[in-house]
PDB file of C-alpha atoms in Angstrom:
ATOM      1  CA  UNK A   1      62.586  41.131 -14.009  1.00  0.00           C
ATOM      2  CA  UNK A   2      65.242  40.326 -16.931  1.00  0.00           C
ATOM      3  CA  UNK A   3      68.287  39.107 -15.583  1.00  0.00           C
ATOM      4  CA  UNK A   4      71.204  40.820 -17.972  1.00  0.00           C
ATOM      5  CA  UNK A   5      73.628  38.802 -15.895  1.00  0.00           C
ATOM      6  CA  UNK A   6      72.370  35.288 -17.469  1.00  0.00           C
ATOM      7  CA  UNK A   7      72.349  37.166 -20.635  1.00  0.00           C
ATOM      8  CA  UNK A   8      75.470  38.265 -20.928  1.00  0.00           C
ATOM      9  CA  UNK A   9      76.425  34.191 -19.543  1.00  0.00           C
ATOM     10  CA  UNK A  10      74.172  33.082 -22.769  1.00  0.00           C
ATOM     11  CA  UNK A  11      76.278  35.019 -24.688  1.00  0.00           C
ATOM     12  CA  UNK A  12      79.255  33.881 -23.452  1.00  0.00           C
ATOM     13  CA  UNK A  13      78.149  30.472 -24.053  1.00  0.00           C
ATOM     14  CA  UNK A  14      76.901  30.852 -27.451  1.00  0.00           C
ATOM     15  CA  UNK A  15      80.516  32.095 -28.412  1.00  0.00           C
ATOM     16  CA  UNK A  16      82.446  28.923 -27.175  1.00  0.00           C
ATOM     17  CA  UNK A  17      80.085  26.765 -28.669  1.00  0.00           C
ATOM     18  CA  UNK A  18      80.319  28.119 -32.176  1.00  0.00           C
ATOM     19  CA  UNK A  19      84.536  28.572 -31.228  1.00  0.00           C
ATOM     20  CA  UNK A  20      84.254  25.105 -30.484  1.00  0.00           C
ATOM     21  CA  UNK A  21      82.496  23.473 -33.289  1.00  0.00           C
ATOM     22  CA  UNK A  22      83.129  25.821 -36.216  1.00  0.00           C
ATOM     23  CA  UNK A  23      80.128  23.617 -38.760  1.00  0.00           C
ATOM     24  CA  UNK A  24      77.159  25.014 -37.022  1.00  0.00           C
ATOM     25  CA  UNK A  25      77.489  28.583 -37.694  1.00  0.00           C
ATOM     26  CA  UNK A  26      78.168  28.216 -41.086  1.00  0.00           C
ATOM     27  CA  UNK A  27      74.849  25.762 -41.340  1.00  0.00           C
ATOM     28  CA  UNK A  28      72.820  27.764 -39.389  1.00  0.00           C
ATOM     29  CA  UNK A  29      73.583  30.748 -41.813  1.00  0.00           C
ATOM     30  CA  UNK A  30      72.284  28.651 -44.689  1.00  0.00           C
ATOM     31  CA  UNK A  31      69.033  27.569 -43.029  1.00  0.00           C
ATOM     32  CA  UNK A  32      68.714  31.662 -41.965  1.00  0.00           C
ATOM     33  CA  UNK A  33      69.327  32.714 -45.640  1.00  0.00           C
ATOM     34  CA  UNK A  34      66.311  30.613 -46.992  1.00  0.00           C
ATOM     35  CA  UNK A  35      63.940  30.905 -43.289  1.00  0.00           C
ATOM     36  CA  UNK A  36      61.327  28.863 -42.197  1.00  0.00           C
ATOM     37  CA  UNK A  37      58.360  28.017 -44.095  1.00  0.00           C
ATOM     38  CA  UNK A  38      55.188  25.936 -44.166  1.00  0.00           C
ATOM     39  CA  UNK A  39      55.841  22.349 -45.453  1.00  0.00           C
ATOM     40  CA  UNK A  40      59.602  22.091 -44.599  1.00  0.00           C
ATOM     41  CA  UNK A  41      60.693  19.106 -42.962  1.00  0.00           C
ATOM     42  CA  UNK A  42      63.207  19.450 -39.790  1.00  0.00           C
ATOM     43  CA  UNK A  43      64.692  15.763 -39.209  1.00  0.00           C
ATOM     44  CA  UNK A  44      66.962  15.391 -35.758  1.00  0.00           C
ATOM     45  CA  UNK A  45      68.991  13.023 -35.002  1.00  0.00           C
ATOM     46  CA  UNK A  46      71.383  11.979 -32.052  1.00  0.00           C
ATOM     47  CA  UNK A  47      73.961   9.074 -31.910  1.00  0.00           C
ATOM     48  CA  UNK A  48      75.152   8.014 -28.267  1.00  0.00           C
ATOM     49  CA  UNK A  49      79.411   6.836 -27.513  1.00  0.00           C
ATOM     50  CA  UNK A  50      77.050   3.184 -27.584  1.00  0.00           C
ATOM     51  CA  UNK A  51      75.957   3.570 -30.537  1.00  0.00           C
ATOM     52  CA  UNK A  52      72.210   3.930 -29.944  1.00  0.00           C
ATOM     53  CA  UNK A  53      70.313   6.823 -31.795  1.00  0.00           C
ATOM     54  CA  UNK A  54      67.413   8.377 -31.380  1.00  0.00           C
ATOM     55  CA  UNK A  55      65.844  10.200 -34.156  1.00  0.00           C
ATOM     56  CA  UNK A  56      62.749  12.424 -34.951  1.00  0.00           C
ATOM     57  CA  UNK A  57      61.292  14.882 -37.052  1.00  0.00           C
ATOM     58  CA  UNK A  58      58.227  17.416 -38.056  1.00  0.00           C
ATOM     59  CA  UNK A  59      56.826  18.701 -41.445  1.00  0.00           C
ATOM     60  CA  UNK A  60      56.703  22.612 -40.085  1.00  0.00           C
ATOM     61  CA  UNK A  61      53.280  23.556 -40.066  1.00  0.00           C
ATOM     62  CA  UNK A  62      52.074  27.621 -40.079  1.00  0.00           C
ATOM     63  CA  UNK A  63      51.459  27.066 -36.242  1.00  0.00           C
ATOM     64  CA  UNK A  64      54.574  26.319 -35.983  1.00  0.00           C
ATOM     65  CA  UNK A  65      56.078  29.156 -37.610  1.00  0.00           C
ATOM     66  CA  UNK A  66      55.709  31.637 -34.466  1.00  0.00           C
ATOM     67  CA  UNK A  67      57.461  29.900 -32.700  1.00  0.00           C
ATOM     68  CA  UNK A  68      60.750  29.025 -34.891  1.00  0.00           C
ATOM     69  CA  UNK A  69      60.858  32.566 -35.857  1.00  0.00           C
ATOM     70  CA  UNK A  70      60.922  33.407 -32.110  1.00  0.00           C
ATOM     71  CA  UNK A  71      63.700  30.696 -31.531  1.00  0.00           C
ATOM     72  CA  UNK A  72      65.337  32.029 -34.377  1.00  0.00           C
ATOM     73  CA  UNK A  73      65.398  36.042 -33.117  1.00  0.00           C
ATOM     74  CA  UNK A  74      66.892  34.618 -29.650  1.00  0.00           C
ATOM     75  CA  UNK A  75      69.373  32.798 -31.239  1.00  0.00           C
ATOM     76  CA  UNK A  76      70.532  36.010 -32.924  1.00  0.00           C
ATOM     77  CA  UNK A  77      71.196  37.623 -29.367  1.00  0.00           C
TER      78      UNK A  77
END
């Protein structure tokens, strides 16, 4: 059963994040106005308070694809 509650919380969520830190939306627009595609390369990074960071990345293959589309149409909700 879909919970509209936890919904309407992930919505809720979603709009003090992007309120909060006002580059991502702007970034994720430009990644949305070219898509995903076969051969692109998505590099992620994180940097602890310490100083540590871990980083990683993928060359997207057309397996892939499904599922960043999918990610893509829930982060539109």
């Amino acid at each position: 059963m879909f919970n509209f509650q936890m919904l309407a919380t992930a919505k809720q969520a979603k709009a003090k994040f992007m309120a909060n830190h006002p580059k991502v939306e702007p970034f994720i627009r430009q990644i949305d106005s070219k898509g995903f595609c076969e051969g692109q390369e998505i590099a992620i990074a994180v940097r602890y308070p310490d100083g540590e960071e871990v980083k990683t990345g993928i060359r997207v293959s057309a397996e892939d694809l499904e599922l960043l589309n999918l990610l893509k149409s829930l982060g539109s909700m």
